[in-house]
mmCIF file of N, CA and C in Angstrom:
data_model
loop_
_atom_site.group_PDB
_atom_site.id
_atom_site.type_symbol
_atom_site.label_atom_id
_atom_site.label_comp_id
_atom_site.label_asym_id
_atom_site.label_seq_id
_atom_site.Cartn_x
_atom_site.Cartn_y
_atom_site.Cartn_z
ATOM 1 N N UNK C 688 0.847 -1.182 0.000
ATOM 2 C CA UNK C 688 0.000 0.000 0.000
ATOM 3 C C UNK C 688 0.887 1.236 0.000
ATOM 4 N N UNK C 689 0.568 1.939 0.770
ATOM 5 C CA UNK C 689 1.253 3.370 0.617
ATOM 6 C C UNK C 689 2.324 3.528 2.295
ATOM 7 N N UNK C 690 3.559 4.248 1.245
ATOM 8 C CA UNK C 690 4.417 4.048 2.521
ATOM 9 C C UNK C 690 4.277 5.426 2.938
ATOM 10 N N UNK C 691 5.072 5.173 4.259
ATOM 11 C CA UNK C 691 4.787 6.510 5.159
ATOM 12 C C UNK C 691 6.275 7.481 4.987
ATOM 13 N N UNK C 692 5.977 8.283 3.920
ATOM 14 C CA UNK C 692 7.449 8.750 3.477
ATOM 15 C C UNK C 692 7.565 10.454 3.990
ATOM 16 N N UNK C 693 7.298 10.606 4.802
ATOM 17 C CA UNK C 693 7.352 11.983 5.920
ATOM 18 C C UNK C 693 8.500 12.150 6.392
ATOM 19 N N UNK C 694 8.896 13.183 6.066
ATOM 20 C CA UNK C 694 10.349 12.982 7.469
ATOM 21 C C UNK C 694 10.202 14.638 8.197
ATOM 22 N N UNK C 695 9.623 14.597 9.167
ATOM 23 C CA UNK C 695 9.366 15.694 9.764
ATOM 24 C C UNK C 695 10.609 16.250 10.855
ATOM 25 N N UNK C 696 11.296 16.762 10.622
ATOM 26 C CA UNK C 696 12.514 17.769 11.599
ATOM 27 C C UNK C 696 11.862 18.649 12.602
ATOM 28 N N UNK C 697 11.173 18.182 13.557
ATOM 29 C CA UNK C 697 10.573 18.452 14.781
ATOM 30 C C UNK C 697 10.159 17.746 16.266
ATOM 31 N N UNK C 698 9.686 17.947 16.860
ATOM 32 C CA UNK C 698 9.842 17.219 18.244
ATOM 33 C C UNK C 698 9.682 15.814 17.791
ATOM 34 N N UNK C 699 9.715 14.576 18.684
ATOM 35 C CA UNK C 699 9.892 13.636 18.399
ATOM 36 C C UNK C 699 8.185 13.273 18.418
ATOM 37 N N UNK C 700 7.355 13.993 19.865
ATOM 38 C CA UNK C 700 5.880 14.206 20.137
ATOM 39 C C UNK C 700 5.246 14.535 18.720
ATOM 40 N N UNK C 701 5.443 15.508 17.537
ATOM 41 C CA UNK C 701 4.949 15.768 16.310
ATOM 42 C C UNK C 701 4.944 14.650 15.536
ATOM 43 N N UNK C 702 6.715 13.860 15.380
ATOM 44 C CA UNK C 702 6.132 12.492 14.345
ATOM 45 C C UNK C 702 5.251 11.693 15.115
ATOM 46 N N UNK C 703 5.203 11.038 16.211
ATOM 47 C CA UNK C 703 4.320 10.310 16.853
ATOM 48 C C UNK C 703 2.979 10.795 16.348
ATOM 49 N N UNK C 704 2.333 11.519 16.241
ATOM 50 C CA UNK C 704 1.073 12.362 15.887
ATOM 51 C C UNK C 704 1.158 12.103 14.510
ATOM 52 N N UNK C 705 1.920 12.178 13.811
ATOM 53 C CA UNK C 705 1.139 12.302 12.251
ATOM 54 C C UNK C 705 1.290 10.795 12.017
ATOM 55 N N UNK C 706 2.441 10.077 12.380
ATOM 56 C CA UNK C 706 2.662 8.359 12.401
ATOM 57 C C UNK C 706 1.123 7.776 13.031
ATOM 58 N N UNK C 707 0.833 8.474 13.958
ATOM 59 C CA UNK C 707 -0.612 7.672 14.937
ATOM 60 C C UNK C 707 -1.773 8.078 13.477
ATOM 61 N N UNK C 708 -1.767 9.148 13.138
ATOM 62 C CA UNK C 708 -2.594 9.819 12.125
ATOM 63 C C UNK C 708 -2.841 8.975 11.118
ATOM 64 N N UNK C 709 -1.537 8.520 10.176
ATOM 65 C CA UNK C 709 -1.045 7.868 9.200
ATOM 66 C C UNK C 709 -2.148 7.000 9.201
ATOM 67 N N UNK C 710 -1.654 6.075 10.318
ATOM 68 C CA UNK C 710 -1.444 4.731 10.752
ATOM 69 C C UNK C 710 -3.749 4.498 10.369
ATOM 70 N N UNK C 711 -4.224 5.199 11.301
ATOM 71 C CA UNK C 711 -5.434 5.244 11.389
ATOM 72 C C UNK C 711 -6.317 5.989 10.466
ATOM 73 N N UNK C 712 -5.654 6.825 9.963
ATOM 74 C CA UNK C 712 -6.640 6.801 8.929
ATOM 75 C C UNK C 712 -6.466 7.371 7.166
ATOM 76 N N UNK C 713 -4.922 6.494 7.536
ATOM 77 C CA UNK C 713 -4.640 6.441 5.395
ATOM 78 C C UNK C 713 -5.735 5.885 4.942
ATOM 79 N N UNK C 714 -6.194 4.795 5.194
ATOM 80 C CA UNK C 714 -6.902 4.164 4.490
ATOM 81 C C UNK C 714 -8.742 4.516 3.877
ATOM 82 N N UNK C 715 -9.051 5.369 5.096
ATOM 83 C CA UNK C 715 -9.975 6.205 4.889
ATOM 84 C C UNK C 715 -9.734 7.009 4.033
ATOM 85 N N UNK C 716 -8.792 7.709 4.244
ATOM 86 C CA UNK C 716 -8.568 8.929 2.899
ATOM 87 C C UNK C 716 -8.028 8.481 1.733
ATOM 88 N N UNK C 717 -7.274 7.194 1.369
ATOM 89 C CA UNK C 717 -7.564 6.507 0.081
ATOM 90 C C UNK C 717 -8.628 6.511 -0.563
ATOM 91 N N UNK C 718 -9.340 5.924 0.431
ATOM 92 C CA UNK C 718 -10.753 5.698 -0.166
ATOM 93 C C UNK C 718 -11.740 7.065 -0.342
ATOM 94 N N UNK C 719 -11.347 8.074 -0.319
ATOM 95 C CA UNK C 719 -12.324 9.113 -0.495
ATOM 96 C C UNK C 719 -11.066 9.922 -1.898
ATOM 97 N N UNK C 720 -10.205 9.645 -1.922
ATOM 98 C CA UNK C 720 -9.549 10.301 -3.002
ATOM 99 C C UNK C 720 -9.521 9.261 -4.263
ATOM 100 N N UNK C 721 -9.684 7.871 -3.950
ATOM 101 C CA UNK C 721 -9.483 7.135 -4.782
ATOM 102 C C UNK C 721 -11.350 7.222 -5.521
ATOM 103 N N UNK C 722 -12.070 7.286 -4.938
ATOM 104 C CA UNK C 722 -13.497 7.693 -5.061
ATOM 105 C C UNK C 722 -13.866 8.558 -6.402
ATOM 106 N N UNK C 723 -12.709 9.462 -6.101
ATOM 107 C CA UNK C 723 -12.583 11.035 -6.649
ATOM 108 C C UNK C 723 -11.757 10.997 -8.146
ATOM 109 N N UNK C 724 -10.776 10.305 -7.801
ATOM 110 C CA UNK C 724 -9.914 9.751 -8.811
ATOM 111 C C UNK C 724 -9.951 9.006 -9.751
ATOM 112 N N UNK C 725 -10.574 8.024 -9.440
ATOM 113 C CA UNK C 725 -10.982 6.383 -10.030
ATOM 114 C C UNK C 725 -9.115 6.084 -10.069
ATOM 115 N N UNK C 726 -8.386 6.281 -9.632
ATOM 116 C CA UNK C 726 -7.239 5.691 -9.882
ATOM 117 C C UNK C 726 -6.084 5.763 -8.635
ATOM 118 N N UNK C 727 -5.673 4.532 -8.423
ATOM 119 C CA UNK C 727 -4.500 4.339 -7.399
ATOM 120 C C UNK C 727 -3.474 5.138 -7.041
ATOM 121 N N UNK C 728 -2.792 5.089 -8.371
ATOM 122 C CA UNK C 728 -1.602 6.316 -8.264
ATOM 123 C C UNK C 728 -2.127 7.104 -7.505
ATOM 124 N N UNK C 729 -2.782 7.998 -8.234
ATOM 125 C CA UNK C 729 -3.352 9.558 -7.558
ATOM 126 C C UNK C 729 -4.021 9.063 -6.712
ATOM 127 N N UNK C 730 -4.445 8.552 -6.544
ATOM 128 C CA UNK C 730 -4.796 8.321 -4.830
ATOM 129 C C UNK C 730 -4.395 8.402 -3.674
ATOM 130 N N UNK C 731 -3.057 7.818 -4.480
ATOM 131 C CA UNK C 731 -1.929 7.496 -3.105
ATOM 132 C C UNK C 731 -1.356 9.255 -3.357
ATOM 133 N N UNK C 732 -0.971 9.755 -4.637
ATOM 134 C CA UNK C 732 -0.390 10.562 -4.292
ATOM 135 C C UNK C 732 -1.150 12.194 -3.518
ATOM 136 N N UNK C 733 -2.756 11.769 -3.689
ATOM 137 C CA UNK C 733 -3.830 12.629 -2.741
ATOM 138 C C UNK C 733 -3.280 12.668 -1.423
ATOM 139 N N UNK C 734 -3.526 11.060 -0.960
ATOM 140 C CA UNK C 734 -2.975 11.096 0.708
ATOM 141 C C UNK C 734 -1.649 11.915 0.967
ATOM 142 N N UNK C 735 -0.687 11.689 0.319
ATOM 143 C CA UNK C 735 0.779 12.106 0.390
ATOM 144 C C UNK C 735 0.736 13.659 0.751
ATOM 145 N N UNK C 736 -0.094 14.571 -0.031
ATOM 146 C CA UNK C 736 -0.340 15.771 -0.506
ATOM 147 C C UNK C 736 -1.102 16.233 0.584
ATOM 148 N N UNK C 737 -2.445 15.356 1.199
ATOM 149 C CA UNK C 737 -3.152 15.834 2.175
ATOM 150 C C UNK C 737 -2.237 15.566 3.899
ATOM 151 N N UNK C 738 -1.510 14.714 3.590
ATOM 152 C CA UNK C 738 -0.455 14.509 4.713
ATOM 153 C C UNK C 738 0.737 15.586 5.098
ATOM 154 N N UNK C 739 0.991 16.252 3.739
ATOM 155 C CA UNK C 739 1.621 17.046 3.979
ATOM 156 C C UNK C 739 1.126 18.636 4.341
ATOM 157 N N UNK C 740 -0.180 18.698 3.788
ATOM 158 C CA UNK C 740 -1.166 19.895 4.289
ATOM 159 C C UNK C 740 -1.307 19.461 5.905
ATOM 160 N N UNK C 741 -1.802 18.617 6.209
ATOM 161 C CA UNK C 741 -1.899 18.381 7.730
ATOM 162 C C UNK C 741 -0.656 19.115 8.462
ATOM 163 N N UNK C 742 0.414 18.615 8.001
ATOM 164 C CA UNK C 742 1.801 18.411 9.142
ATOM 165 C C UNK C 742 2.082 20.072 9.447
ATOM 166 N N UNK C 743 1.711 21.124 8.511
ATOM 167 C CA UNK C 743 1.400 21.947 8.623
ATOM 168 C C UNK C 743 0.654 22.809 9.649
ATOM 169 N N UNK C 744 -0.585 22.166 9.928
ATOM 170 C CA UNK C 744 -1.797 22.468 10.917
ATOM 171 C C UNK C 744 -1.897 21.219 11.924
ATOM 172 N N UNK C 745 -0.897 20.989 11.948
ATOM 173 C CA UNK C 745 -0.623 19.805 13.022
ATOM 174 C C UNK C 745 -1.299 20.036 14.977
ATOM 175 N N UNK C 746 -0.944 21.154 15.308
ATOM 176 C CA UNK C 746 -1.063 21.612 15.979
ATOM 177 C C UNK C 746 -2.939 21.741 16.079
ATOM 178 N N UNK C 747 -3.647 21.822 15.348
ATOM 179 C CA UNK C 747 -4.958 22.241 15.359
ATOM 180 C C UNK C 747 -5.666 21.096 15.714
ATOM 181 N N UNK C 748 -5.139 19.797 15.431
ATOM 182 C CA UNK C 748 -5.578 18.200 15.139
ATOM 183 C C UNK C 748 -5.204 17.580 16.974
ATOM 184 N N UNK C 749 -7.201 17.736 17.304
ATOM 185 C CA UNK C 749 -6.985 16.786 18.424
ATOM 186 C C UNK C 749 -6.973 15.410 18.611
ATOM 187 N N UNK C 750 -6.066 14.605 18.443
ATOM 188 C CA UNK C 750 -6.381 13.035 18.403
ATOM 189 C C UNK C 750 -7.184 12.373 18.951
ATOM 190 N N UNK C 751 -8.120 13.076 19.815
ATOM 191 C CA UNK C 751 -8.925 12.706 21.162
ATOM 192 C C UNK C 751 -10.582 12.887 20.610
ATOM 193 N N UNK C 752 -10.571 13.892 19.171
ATOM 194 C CA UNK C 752 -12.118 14.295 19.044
ATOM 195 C C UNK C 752 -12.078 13.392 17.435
ATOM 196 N N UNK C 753 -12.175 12.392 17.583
ATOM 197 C CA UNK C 753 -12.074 11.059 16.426
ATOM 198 C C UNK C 753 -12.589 11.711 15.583
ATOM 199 N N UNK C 754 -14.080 12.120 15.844
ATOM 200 C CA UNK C 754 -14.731 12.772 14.623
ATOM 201 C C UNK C 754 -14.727 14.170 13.806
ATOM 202 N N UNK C 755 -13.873 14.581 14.562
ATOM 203 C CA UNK C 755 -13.266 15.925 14.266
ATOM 204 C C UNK C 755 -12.687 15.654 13.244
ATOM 205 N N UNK C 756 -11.773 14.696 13.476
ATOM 206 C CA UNK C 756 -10.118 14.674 13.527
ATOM 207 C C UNK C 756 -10.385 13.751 12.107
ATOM 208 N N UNK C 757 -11.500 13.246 11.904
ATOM 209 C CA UNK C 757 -11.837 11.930 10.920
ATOM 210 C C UNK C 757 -12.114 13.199 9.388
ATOM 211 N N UNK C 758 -13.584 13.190 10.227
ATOM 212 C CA UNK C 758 -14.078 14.944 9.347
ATOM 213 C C UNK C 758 -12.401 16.014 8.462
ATOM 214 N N UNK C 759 -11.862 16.603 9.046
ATOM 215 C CA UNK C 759 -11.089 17.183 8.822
ATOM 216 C C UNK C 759 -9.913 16.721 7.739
ATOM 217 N N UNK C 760 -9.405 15.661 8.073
ATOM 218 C CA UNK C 760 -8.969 14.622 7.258
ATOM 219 C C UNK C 760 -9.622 14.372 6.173
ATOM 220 N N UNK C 761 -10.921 14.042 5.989
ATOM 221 C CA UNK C 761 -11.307 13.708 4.959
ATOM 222 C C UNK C 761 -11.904 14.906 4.024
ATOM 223 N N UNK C 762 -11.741 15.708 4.851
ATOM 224 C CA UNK C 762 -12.273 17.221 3.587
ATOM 225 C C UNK C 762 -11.175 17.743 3.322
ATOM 226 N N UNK C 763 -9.923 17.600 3.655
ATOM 227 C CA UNK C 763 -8.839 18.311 3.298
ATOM 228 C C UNK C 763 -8.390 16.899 1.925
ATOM 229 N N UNK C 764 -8.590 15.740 2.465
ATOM 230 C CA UNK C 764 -7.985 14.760 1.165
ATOM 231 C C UNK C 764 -8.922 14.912 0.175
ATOM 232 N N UNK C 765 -10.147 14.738 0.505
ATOM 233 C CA UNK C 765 -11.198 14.957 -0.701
ATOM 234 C C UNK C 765 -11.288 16.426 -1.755
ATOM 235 N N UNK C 766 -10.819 17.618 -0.878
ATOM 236 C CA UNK C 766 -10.660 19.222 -1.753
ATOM 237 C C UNK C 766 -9.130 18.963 -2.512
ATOM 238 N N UNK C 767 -8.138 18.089 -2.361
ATOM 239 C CA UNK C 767 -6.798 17.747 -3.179
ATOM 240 C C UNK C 767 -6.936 16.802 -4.008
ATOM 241 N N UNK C 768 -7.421 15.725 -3.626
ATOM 242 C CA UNK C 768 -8.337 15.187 -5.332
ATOM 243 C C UNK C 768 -8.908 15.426 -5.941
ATOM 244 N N UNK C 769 -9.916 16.622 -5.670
ATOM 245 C CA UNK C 769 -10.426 17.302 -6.471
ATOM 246 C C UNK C 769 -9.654 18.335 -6.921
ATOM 247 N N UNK C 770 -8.375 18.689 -7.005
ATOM 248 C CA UNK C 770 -7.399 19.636 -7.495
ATOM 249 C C UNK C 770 -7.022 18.612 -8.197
ATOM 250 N N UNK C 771 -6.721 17.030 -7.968
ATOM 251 C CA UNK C 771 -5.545 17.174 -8.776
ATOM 252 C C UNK C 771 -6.507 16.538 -9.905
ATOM 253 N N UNK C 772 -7.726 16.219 -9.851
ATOM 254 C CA UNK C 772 -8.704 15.329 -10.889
ATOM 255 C C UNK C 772 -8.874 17.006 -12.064
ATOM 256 N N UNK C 773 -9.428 17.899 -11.322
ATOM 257 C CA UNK C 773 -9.271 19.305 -12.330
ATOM 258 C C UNK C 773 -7.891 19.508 -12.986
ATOM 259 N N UNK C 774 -6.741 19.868 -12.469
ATOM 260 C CA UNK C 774 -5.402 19.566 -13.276
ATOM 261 C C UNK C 774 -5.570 18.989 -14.303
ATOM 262 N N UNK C 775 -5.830 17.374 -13.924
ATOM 263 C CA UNK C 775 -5.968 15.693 -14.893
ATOM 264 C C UNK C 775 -6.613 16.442 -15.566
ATOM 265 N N UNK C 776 -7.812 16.889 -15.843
ATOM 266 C CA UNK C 776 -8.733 17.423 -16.692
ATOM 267 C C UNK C 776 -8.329 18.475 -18.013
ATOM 268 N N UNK C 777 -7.918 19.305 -17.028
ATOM 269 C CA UNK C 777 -7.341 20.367 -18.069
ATOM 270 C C UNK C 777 -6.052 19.845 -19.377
ATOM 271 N N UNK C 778 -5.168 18.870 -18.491
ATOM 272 C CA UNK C 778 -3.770 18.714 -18.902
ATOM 273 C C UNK C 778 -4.785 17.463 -20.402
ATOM 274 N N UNK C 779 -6.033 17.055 -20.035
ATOM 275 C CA UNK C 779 -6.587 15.859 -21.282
ATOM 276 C C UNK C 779 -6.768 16.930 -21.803
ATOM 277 N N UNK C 780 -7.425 17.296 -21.552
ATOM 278 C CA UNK C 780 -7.863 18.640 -22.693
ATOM 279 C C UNK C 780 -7.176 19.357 -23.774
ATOM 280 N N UNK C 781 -6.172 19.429 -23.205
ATOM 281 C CA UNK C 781 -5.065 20.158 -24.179
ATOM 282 C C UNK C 781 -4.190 19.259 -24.842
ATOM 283 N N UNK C 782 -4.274 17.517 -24.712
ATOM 284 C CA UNK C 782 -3.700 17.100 -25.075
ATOM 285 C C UNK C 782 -4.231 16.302 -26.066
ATOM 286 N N UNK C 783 -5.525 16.447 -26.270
ATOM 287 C CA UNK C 783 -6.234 15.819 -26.586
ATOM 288 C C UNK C 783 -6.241 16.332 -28.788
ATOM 289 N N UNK C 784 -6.356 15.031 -29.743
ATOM 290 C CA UNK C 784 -6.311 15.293 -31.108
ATOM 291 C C UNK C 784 -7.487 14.952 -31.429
ATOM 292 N N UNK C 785 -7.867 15.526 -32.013
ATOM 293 C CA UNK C 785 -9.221 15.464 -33.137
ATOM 294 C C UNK C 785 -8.839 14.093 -34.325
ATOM 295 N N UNK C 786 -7.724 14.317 -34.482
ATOM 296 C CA UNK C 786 -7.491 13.156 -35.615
ATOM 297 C C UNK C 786 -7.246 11.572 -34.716
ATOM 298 N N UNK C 787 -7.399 11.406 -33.423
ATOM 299 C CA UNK C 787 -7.199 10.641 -32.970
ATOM 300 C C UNK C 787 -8.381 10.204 -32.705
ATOM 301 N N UNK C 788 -9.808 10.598 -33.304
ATOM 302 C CA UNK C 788 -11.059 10.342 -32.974
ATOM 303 C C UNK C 788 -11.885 10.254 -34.297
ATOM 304 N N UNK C 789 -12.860 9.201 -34.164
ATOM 305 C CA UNK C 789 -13.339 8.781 -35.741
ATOM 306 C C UNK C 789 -14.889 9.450 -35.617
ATOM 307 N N UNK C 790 -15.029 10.066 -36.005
ATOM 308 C CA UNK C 790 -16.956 10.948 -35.894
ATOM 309 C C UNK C 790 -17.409 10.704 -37.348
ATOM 310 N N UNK C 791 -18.824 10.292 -36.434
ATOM 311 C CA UNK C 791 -19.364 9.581 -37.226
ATOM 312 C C UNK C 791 -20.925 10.689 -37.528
ATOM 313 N N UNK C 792 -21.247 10.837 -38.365
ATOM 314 C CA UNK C 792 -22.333 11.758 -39.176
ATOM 315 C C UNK C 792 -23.729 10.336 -38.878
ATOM 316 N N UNK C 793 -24.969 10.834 -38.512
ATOM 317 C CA UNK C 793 -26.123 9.541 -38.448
ATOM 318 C C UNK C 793 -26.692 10.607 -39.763
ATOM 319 N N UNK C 794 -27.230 9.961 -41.069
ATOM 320 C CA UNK C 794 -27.859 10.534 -42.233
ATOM 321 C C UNK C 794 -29.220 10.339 -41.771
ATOM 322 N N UNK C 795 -30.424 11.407 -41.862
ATOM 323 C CA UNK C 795 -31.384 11.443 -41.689
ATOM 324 C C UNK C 795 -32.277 9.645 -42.489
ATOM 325 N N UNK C 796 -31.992 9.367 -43.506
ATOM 326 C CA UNK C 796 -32.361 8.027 -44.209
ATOM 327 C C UNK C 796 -31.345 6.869 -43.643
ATOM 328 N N UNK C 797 -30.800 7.008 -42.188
ATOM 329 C CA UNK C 797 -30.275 5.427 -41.703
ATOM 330 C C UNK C 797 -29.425 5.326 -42.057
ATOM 331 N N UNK C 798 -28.929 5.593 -43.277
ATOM 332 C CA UNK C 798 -27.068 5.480 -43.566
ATOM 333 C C UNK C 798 -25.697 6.245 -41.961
ATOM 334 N N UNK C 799 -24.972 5.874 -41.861
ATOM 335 C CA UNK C 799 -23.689 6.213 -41.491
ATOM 336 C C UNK C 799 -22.957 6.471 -42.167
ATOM 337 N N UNK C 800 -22.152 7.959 -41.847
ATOM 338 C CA UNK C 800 -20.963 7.919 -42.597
ATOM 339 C C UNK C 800 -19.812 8.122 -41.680
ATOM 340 N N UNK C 801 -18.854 8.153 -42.269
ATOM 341 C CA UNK C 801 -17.630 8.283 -41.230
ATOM 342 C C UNK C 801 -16.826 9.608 -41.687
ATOM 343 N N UNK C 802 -16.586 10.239 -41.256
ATOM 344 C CA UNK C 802 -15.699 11.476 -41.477
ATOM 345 C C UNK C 802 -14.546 11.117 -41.174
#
């Protein structure tokens, strides 16, 4: 699954907290970015992204109010899959060829044609 690739240069009390964090509820926020995504990669790399927004506001995150702490987590991973699914979007868009697509004309009398 997804490794825990953080390396935080602060009290030893801060990694314990985002490691306890990790630990309990990557898997929830997989599943709400992977939701968002339809795809693994970016899934994993949602969590990564929302892990690193956390470590940030670390300090705000009571480990004690589960549903807070669940809530919060999951609207911060779910608003970064939805960044990076808009990105994905834009970057098809522009990459996208007309000659790489076969359109097809329906003739009012039942024929098909192909352009």
């Amino acid at each position: 699954m997804l490794a825990l690739s953080f390396s935080l240069e602060g009290e030893p009390e801060e990694q314990r907290k985002i490691e306890q964090l990790f630990k309990v509820y990557h898997q929830m926020m997989f599943r709400i970015a992977n939701r968002v995504l339809n795809d693994k990669d970016d899934a994993e790399d949602a969590v990564q992204l929302a892990f690193l927004r956390v470590i940030n506001h670390l300090n705000d995150i009571d480990e004690n109010d589960e549903a807070r702490t669940r809530a919060y987590l999951g609207i911060v991973t779910q608003n970064i899959a939805i960044d990076i699914y808009r990105k994905k979007k834009r970057e098809w868009g522009r990459n996208i060829s007309f000659d790489e697509y076969e359109i097809f004309i329906e003739d009012p009398y039942g024929q098909d044609f192909e352009v």
